[in-house]
Amino acid sequence: MPSEQPVAYNGGAAFGRDGKGIWFVSDRDSEFQRLRYFELATGKETVFTADTPWDVNGLAVSRDGRWLAWTVNEDGIEKVAVRDLRSGKPAKLAALPVGVLGGFGFSWDSKRLAVTVSSARTAGDVFVYDLPS
């Protein structure tokens, strides 16, 4: 995607389940790193987190393609968000302890999301969300 301005692509990338597009993070045309989706056939790009006034740090797509998870740096505190790509609705998640998110990933069956959190109180804990069926 050519640009005359310097552009950063951070946070990884992942194909959508159907292989027709790519989820990625970029700051093109924004002061923030945004979660975006690029349709390979049409070249159309959609900014998924256009209304989020924080940087997106990473992303993951569940194996079945239903769930999309990403992290944001909200005023210096990392938080995780999950959206059901079938319904378009966000998943309601319990708050994690304040800390640094070291990584996150979906279970093989796409029913759970594991997140690691490190803080001054712990070297690293793993939290697991059960996602709605």
Tab-separated table of N, CA and C in Angstrom:
chain	number	residue	atom	x	y	z
A	1	MET	N	0.834	-1.164	0.000
A	1	MET	CA	0.000	0.000	0.000
A	1	MET	C	0.892	1.244	0.000
A	2	PRO	N	1.126	1.807	-1.141
A	2	PRO	CA	2.021	2.953	-1.246
A	2	PRO	C	1.520	4.169	-0.473
A	3	SER	N	2.473	4.942	0.044
A	3	SER	CA	2.147	6.150	0.776
A	3	SER	C	3.292	7.137	0.645
A	4	GLU	N	2.974	8.406	0.551
A	4	GLU	CA	4.011	9.427	0.508
A	4	GLU	C	4.489	9.793	1.909
A	5	GLN	N	3.719	9.446	2.930
A	5	GLN	CA	4.078	9.709	4.321
A	5	GLN	C	4.720	8.463	4.923
A	6	PRO	N	5.587	8.643	5.929
A	6	PRO	CA	6.116	7.468	6.629
A	6	PRO	C	4.967	6.701	7.291
A	7	VAL	N	4.992	5.396	7.176
A	7	VAL	CA	3.929	4.550	7.713
A	7	VAL	C	4.555	3.407	8.502
A	8	ALA	N	3.975	3.102	9.650
A	8	ALA	CA	4.428	1.963	10.449
A	8	ALA	C	3.379	0.864	10.385
A	9	TYR	N	3.839	-0.365	10.255
A	9	TYR	CA	2.981	-1.546	10.313
A	9	TYR	C	3.473	-2.365	11.490
A	10	ASN	N	2.691	-2.373	12.572
A	10	ASN	CA	3.088	-3.035	13.814
A	10	ASN	C	1.991	-3.975	14.280
A	11	GLY	N	2.325	-4.812	15.233
A	11	GLY	CA	1.312	-5.626	15.894
A	11	GLY	C	0.956	-6.904	15.181
A	12	GLY	N	1.671	-7.240	14.115
A	12	GLY	CA	1.403	-8.485	13.415
A	12	GLY	C	0.317	-8.359	12.375
A	13	ALA	N	0.028	-9.480	11.753
A	13	ALA	CA	-1.006	-9.543	10.731
A	13	ALA	C	-1.566	-10.956	10.723
A	14	ALA	N	-2.794	-11.102	10.270
A	14	ALA	CA	-3.426	-12.421	10.217
A	14	ALA	C	-4.435	-12.452	9.080
A	15	PHE	N	-4.446	-13.556	8.352
A	15	PHE	CA	-5.475	-13.745	7.339
A	15	PHE	C	-6.820	-13.955	8.011
A	16	GLY	N	-7.876	-13.488	7.361
A	16	GLY	CA	-9.221	-13.833	7.784
A	16	GLY	C	-9.454	-15.313	7.509
A	17	ARG	N	-10.436	-15.895	8.110
A	17	ARG	CA	-10.705	-17.332	7.984
A	17	ARG	C	-10.892	-17.760	6.538
A	18	ASP	N	-11.551	-16.929	5.736
A	18	ASP	CA	-11.825	-17.298	4.353
A	18	ASP	C	-10.653	-17.015	3.416
A	19	GLY	N	-9.580	-16.398	3.930
A	19	GLY	CA	-8.411	-16.110	3.123
A	19	GLY	C	-8.596	-14.968	2.141
A	20	LYS	N	-9.705	-14.250	2.241
A	20	LYS	CA	-9.999	-13.176	1.298
A	20	LYS	C	-9.466	-11.822	1.747
A	21	GLY	N	-8.925	-11.767	2.962
A	21	GLY	CA	-8.432	-10.497	3.471
A	21	GLY	C	-7.435	-10.691	4.591
A	22	ILE	N	-6.819	-9.579	4.967
A	22	ILE	CA	-5.790	-9.594	5.994
A	22	ILE	C	-6.113	-8.550	7.055
A	23	TRP	N	-6.027	-8.958	8.324
A	23	TRP	CA	-6.119	-8.038	9.458
A	23	TRP	C	-4.708	-7.578	9.767
A	24	PHE	N	-4.508	-6.290	10.007
A	24	PHE	CA	-3.187	-5.767	10.339
A	24	PHE	C	-3.330	-4.462	11.109
A	25	VAL	N	-2.207	-3.936	11.605
A	25	VAL	CA	-2.180	-2.706	12.383
A	25	VAL	C	-1.247	-1.716	11.690
A	26	SER	N	-1.724	-0.481	11.511
A	26	SER	CA	-0.918	0.553	10.865
A	26	SER	C	-1.349	1.939	11.338
A	27	ASP	N	-0.409	2.889	11.221
A	27	ASP	CA	-0.728	4.274	11.573
A	27	ASP	C	-0.939	5.151	10.329
A	28	ARG	N	-1.111	4.529	9.175
A	28	ARG	CA	-1.302	5.322	7.950
A	28	ARG	C	-2.497	6.249	8.104
A	29	ASP	N	-2.283	7.540	7.798
A	29	ASP	CA	-3.321	8.574	7.863
A	29	ASP	C	-3.917	8.752	9.260
A	30	SER	N	-3.137	8.454	10.288
A	30	SER	CA	-3.632	8.590	11.661
A	30	SER	C	-2.454	8.807	12.606
A	31	GLU	N	-2.717	9.452	13.724
A	31	GLU	CA	-1.680	9.565	14.743
A	31	GLU	C	-1.608	8.296	15.589
A	32	PHE	N	-2.608	7.427	15.448
A	32	PHE	CA	-2.674	6.195	16.234
A	32	PHE	C	-2.493	4.969	15.348
A	33	GLN	N	-1.965	3.904	15.959
A	33	GLN	CA	-1.929	2.601	15.307
A	33	GLN	C	-3.361	2.061	15.305
A	34	ARG	N	-3.890	1.779	14.144
A	34	ARG	CA	-5.279	1.337	14.004
A	34	ARG	C	-5.343	-0.106	13.510
A	35	LEU	N	-6.365	-0.815	13.946
A	35	LEU	CA	-6.656	-2.150	13.443
A	35	LEU	C	-7.388	-1.990	12.116
A	36	ARG	N	-6.904	-2.691	11.098
A	36	ARG	CA	-7.454	-2.529	9.742
A	36	ARG	C	-7.673	-3.892	9.092
A	37	TYR	N	-8.541	-3.883	8.084
A	37	TYR	CA	-8.795	-5.083	7.282
A	37	TYR	C	-8.629	-4.715	5.821
A	38	PHE	N	-7.838	-5.511	5.095
A	38	PHE	CA	-7.564	-5.270	3.684
A	38	PHE	C	-8.136	-6.423	2.861
A	39	GLU	N	-9.070	-6.104	1.957
A	39	GLU	CA	-9.658	-7.114	1.062
A	39	GLU	C	-8.730	-7.303	-0.128
A	40	LEU	N	-8.247	-8.521	-0.304
A	40	LEU	CA	-7.261	-8.792	-1.337
A	40	LEU	C	-7.810	-8.598	-2.751
A	41	ALA	N	-9.034	-9.019	-3.019
A	41	ALA	CA	-9.586	-8.950	-4.375
A	41	ALA	C	-9.868	-7.517	-4.825
A	42	THR	N	-10.334	-6.691	-3.904
A	42	THR	CA	-10.763	-5.339	-4.274
A	42	THR	C	-9.750	-4.256	-3.928
A	43	GLY	N	-8.837	-4.567	-2.997
A	43	GLY	CA	-7.901	-3.551	-2.526
A	43	GLY	C	-8.529	-2.582	-1.537
A	44	LYS	N	-9.765	-2.863	-1.127
A	44	LYS	CA	-10.456	-1.999	-0.179
A	44	LYS	C	-9.909	-2.225	1.227
A	45	GLU	N	-9.666	-1.120	1.918
A	45	GLU	CA	-9.187	-1.183	3.286
A	45	GLU	C	-10.207	-0.548	4.213
A	46	THR	N	-10.506	-1.230	5.306
A	46	THR	CA	-11.434	-0.730	6.304
A	46	THR	C	-10.680	-0.527	7.609
A	47	VAL	N	-10.828	0.659	8.199
A	47	VAL	CA	-10.225	0.936	9.502
A	47	VAL	C	-11.227	0.480	10.555
A	48	PHE	N	-10.864	-0.562	11.278
A	48	PHE	CA	-11.777	-1.211	12.218
A	48	PHE	C	-11.880	-0.461	13.532
A	49	THR	N	-10.815	0.220	13.949
A	49	THR	CA	-10.815	0.929	15.237
A	49	THR	C	-10.701	2.437	15.024
A	50	ALA	N	-11.409	2.949	14.048
A	50	ALA	CA	-11.329	4.380	13.711
A	50	ALA	C	-11.739	5.272	14.880
A	51	ASP	N	-12.637	4.810	15.737
A	51	ASP	CA	-13.124	5.615	16.852
A	51	ASP	C	-12.340	5.394	18.145
A	52	THR	N	-11.275	4.613	18.084
A	52	THR	CA	-10.480	4.332	19.279
A	52	THR	C	-9.314	5.303	19.356
A	53	PRO	N	-9.274	6.158	20.382
A	53	PRO	CA	-8.207	7.162	20.469
A	53	PRO	C	-6.944	6.652	21.168
A	54	TRP	N	-6.582	5.396	20.917
A	54	TRP	CA	-5.381	4.800	21.482
A	54	TRP	C	-4.735	3.902	20.440
A	55	ASP	N	-3.475	3.555	20.672
A	55	ASP	CA	-2.764	2.652	19.768
A	55	ASP	C	-3.201	1.213	19.966
A	56	VAL	N	-3.396	0.515	18.861
A	56	VAL	CA	-3.592	-0.930	18.878
A	56	VAL	C	-2.199	-1.551	18.861
A	57	ASN	N	-1.950	-2.513	19.754
A	57	ASN	CA	-0.618	-3.103	19.876
A	57	ASN	C	-0.485	-4.473	19.237
A	58	GLY	N	-1.546	-5.213	19.139
A	58	GLY	CA	-1.469	-6.560	18.590
A	58	GLY	C	-2.839	-7.086	18.260
A	59	LEU	N	-2.876	-8.219	17.560
A	59	LEU	CA	-4.158	-8.801	17.168
A	59	LEU	C	-4.036	-10.303	17.056
A	60	ALA	N	-5.170	-10.969	17.120
A	60	ALA	CA	-5.261	-12.414	16.901
A	60	ALA	C	-6.645	-12.722	16.351
A	61	VAL	N	-6.704	-13.705	15.473
A	61	VAL	CA	-7.967	-14.180	14.911
A	61	VAL	C	-8.108	-15.639	15.306
A	62	SER	N	-9.292	-16.018	15.779
A	62	SER	CA	-9.507	-17.410	16.165
A	62	SER	C	-9.439	-18.314	14.934
A	63	ARG	N	-9.121	-19.565	15.166
A	63	ARG	CA	-8.941	-20.527	14.072
A	63	ARG	C	-10.188	-20.653	13.202
A	64	ASP	N	-11.374	-20.583	13.831
A	64	ASP	CA	-12.609	-20.699	13.058
A	64	ASP	C	-13.035	-19.379	12.421
A	65	GLY	N	-12.277	-18.313	12.674
A	65	GLY	CA	-12.562	-17.020	12.073
A	65	GLY	C	-13.677	-16.242	12.727
A	66	ARG	N	-14.237	-16.763	13.802
A	66	ARG	CA	-15.350	-16.076	14.455
A	66	ARG	C	-14.899	-14.898	15.301
A	67	TRP	N	-13.784	-15.042	16.011
A	67	TRP	CA	-13.358	-14.060	17.002
A	67	TRP	C	-12.133	-13.285	16.547
A	68	LEU	N	-12.152	-12.003	16.817
A	68	LEU	CA	-11.014	-11.124	16.579
A	68	LEU	C	-10.672	-10.481	17.914
A	69	ALA	N	-9.412	-10.601	18.337
A	69	ALA	CA	-8.957	-9.979	19.585
A	69	ALA	C	-7.834	-9.015	19.259
A	70	TRP	N	-7.776	-7.925	20.028
A	70	TRP	CA	-6.690	-6.966	19.862
A	70	TRP	C	-6.424	-6.295	21.187
A	71	THR	N	-5.242	-5.724	21.318
A	71	THR	CA	-4.894	-4.997	22.531
A	71	THR	C	-4.726	-3.530	22.184
A	72	VAL	N	-5.072	-2.690	23.151
A	72	VAL	CA	-4.884	-1.247	23.003
A	72	VAL	C	-4.110	-0.725	24.207
A	73	ASN	N	-3.360	0.339	23.973
A	73	ASN	CA	-2.652	1.026	25.039
A	73	ASN	C	-3.513	2.227	25.412
A	74	GLU	N	-4.346	2.048	26.416
A	74	GLU	CA	-5.309	3.070	26.834
A	74	GLU	C	-4.700	3.911	27.952
A	75	ASP	N	-4.164	5.067	27.581
A	75	ASP	CA	-3.511	5.957	28.547
A	75	ASP	C	-2.439	5.236	29.352
A	76	GLY	N	-1.647	4.405	28.687
A	76	GLY	CA	-0.547	3.703	29.329
A	76	GLY	C	-0.910	2.364	29.934
A	77	ILE	N	-2.178	1.980	29.872
A	77	ILE	CA	-2.624	0.700	30.412
A	77	ILE	C	-3.090	-0.170	29.245
A	78	GLU	N	-2.501	-1.365	29.132
A	78	GLU	CA	-2.888	-2.261	28.049
A	78	GLU	C	-4.186	-2.978	28.395
A	79	LYS	N	-5.071	-3.016	27.419
A	79	LYS	CA	-6.358	-3.701	27.580
A	79	LYS	C	-6.619	-4.559	26.360
A	80	VAL	N	-7.410	-5.604	26.553
A	80	VAL	CA	-7.745	-6.497	25.451
A	80	VAL	C	-9.220	-6.308	25.090
A	81	ALA	N	-9.510	-6.384	23.807
A	81	ALA	CA	-10.883	-6.302	23.308
A	81	ALA	C	-11.110	-7.485	22.378
A	82	VAL	N	-12.339	-7.974	22.346
A	82	VAL	CA	-12.697	-9.105	21.489
A	82	VAL	C	-14.017	-8.800	20.805
A	83	ARG	N	-14.095	-9.118	19.529
A	83	ARG	CA	-15.324	-8.911	18.763
A	83	ARG	C	-15.711	-10.209	18.070
A	84	ASP	N	-16.999	-10.496	18.098
A	84	ASP	CA	-17.571	-11.624	17.369
A	84	ASP	C	-17.742	-11.151	15.922
A	85	LEU	N	-16.966	-11.707	15.007
A	85	LEU	CA	-17.027	-11.250	13.621
A	85	LEU	C	-18.288	-11.710	12.904
A	86	ARG	N	-18.968	-12.698	13.435
A	86	ARG	CA	-20.249	-13.135	12.837
A	86	ARG	C	-21.360	-12.133	13.119
A	87	SER	N	-21.464	-11.720	14.374
A	87	SER	CA	-22.533	-10.805	14.768
A	87	SER	C	-22.097	-9.338	14.705
A	88	GLY	N	-20.785	-9.104	14.764
A	88	GLY	CA	-20.269	-7.739	14.803
A	88	GLY	C	-20.276	-7.130	16.191
A	89	LYS	N	-20.682	-7.911	17.186
A	89	LYS	CA	-20.800	-7.385	18.551
A	89	LYS	C	-19.548	-7.666	19.368
A	90	PRO	N	-19.212	-6.731	20.276
A	90	PRO	CA	-18.064	-6.975	21.159
A	90	PRO	C	-18.415	-8.015	22.221
A	91	ALA	N	-17.428	-8.809	22.607
A	91	ALA	CA	-17.600	-9.750	23.713
A	91	ALA	C	-17.409	-8.986	25.013
A	92	LYS	N	-18.193	-9.309	26.012
A	92	LYS	CA	-18.047	-8.676	27.317
A	92	LYS	C	-17.016	-9.462	28.109
A	93	LEU	N	-15.932	-8.780	28.472
A	93	LEU	CA	-14.830	-9.417	29.178
A	93	LEU	C	-14.651	-8.793	30.550
A	94	ALA	N	-14.302	-9.633	31.523
A	94	ALA	CA	-13.960	-9.110	32.845
A	94	ALA	C	-12.640	-8.354	32.725
A	95	ALA	N	-12.468	-7.333	33.551
A	95	ALA	CA	-11.241	-6.530	33.520
A	95	ALA	C	-10.058	-7.367	33.986
A	96	LEU	N	-8.931	-7.161	33.339
A	96	LEU	CA	-7.687	-7.801	33.746
A	96	LEU	C	-6.974	-6.906	34.754
A	97	PRO	N	-6.075	-7.468	35.549
A	97	PRO	CA	-5.262	-6.615	36.420
A	97	PRO	C	-4.418	-5.664	35.575
A	98	VAL	N	-4.104	-4.503	36.123
A	98	VAL	CA	-3.265	-3.546	35.414
A	98	VAL	C	-1.863	-4.134	35.296
A	99	GLY	N	-1.328	-4.130	34.079
A	99	GLY	CA	0.003	-4.656	33.848
A	99	GLY	C	0.325	-4.658	32.368
A	100	VAL	N	1.375	-5.364	32.036
A	100	VAL	CA	1.810	-5.473	30.649
A	100	VAL	C	1.283	-6.788	30.082
A	101	LEU	N	0.578	-6.686	28.964
A	101	LEU	CA	0.086	-7.891	28.308
A	101	LEU	C	1.224	-8.472	27.492
A	102	GLY	N	1.634	-9.680	27.857
A	102	GLY	CA	2.778	-10.294	27.194
A	102	GLY	C	2.409	-11.045	25.937
A	103	GLY	N	1.201	-11.495	25.850
A	103	GLY	CA	0.759	-12.243	24.685
A	103	GLY	C	-0.663	-12.707	24.885
A	104	PHE	N	-1.281	-13.111	23.802
A	104	PHE	CA	-2.636	-13.633	23.888
A	104	PHE	C	-2.880	-14.522	22.682
A	105	GLY	N	-3.777	-15.484	22.854
A	105	GLY	CA	-4.084	-16.389	21.755
A	105	GLY	C	-5.330	-17.193	22.055
A	106	PHE	N	-5.952	-17.649	20.986
A	106	PHE	CA	-7.170	-18.442	21.095
A	106	PHE	C	-6.839	-19.915	21.225
A	107	SER	N	-7.729	-20.643	21.904
A	107	SER	CA	-7.584	-22.091	21.985
A	107	SER	C	-7.836	-22.693	20.604
A	108	TRP	N	-7.415	-23.926	20.427
A	108	TRP	CA	-7.544	-24.607	19.139
A	108	TRP	C	-9.004	-24.680	18.695
A	109	ASP	N	-9.923	-24.839	19.661
A	109	ASP	CA	-11.349	-24.942	19.317
A	109	ASP	C	-12.058	-23.589	19.280
A	110	SER	N	-11.315	-22.497	19.462
A	110	SER	CA	-11.832	-21.118	19.384
A	110	SER	C	-12.847	-20.777	20.470
A	111	LYS	N	-12.856	-21.518	21.563
A	111	LYS	CA	-13.822	-21.272	22.631
A	111	LYS	C	-13.245	-20.466	23.791
A	112	ARG	N	-11.916	-20.290	23.798
A	112	ARG	CA	-11.268	-19.577	24.893
A	112	ARG	C	-10.180	-18.652	24.361
A	113	LEU	N	-9.902	-17.614	25.149
A	113	LEU	CA	-8.810	-16.702	24.851
A	113	LEU	C	-7.919	-16.634	26.077
A	114	ALA	N	-6.626	-16.917	25.914
A	114	ALA	CA	-5.660	-16.829	27.008
A	114	ALA	C	-4.862	-15.537	26.857
A	115	VAL	N	-4.621	-14.872	27.990
A	115	VAL	CA	-3.888	-13.605	28.009
A	115	VAL	C	-2.880	-13.663	29.148
A	116	THR	N	-1.623	-13.283	28.876
A	116	THR	CA	-0.637	-13.202	29.950
A	116	THR	C	-0.496	-11.755	30.401
A	117	VAL	N	-0.365	-11.579	31.719
A	117	VAL	CA	-0.238	-10.250	32.307
A	117	VAL	C	0.918	-10.268	33.303
A	118	SER	N	1.827	-9.313	33.155
A	118	SER	CA	2.930	-9.128	34.108
A	118	SER	C	2.781	-7.758	34.746
A	119	SER	N	3.141	-7.682	36.026
A	119	SER	CA	3.050	-6.400	36.729
A	119	SER	C	4.088	-6.367	37.839
A	120	ALA	N	4.066	-5.306	38.611
A	120	ALA	CA	4.978	-5.188	39.741
A	120	ALA	C	4.689	-6.252	40.791
A	121	ARG	N	3.486	-6.787	40.787
A	121	ARG	CA	3.094	-7.782	41.788
A	121	ARG	C	3.297	-9.219	41.330
A	122	THR	N	3.466	-9.419	40.024
A	122	THR	CA	3.614	-10.775	39.512
A	122	THR	C	4.522	-10.780	38.283
A	123	ALA	N	5.300	-11.830	38.162
A	123	ALA	CA	6.188	-11.948	37.003
A	123	ALA	C	5.413	-12.361	35.758
A	124	GLY	N	4.231	-12.877	35.950
A	124	GLY	CA	3.407	-13.261	34.814
A	124	GLY	C	2.327	-14.243	35.213
A	125	ASP	N	1.108	-13.872	34.961
A	125	ASP	CA	-0.034	-14.741	35.202
A	125	ASP	C	-0.768	-14.940	33.881
A	126	VAL	N	-1.469	-16.053	33.777
A	126	VAL	CA	-2.271	-16.325	32.588
A	126	VAL	C	-3.739	-16.270	32.989
A	127	PHE	N	-4.497	-15.528	32.232
A	127	PHE	CA	-5.947	-15.425	32.433
A	127	PHE	C	-6.631	-16.021	31.219
A	128	VAL	N	-7.724	-16.749	31.456
A	128	VAL	CA	-8.429	-17.390	30.359
A	128	VAL	C	-9.886	-16.925	30.367
A	129	TYR	N	-10.323	-16.432	29.213
A	129	TYR	CA	-11.723	-16.063	29.023
A	129	TYR	C	-12.438	-17.193	28.300
A	130	ASP	N	-13.608	-17.596	28.815
A	130	ASP	CA	-14.490	-18.482	28.089
A	130	ASP	C	-15.364	-17.599	27.214
A	131	LEU	N	-15.316	-17.814	25.910
A	131	LEU	CA	-16.089	-16.995	24.980
A	131	LEU	C	-17.483	-17.560	24.804
A	132	PRO	N	-18.466	-16.693	24.561
A	132	PRO	CA	-19.844	-17.186	24.373
A	132	PRO	C	-19.917	-18.148	23.193
A	133	SER	N	-20.792	-19.149	23.314
A	133	SER	CA	-20.910	-20.124	22.222
A	133	SER	C	-21.969	-19.680	21.228
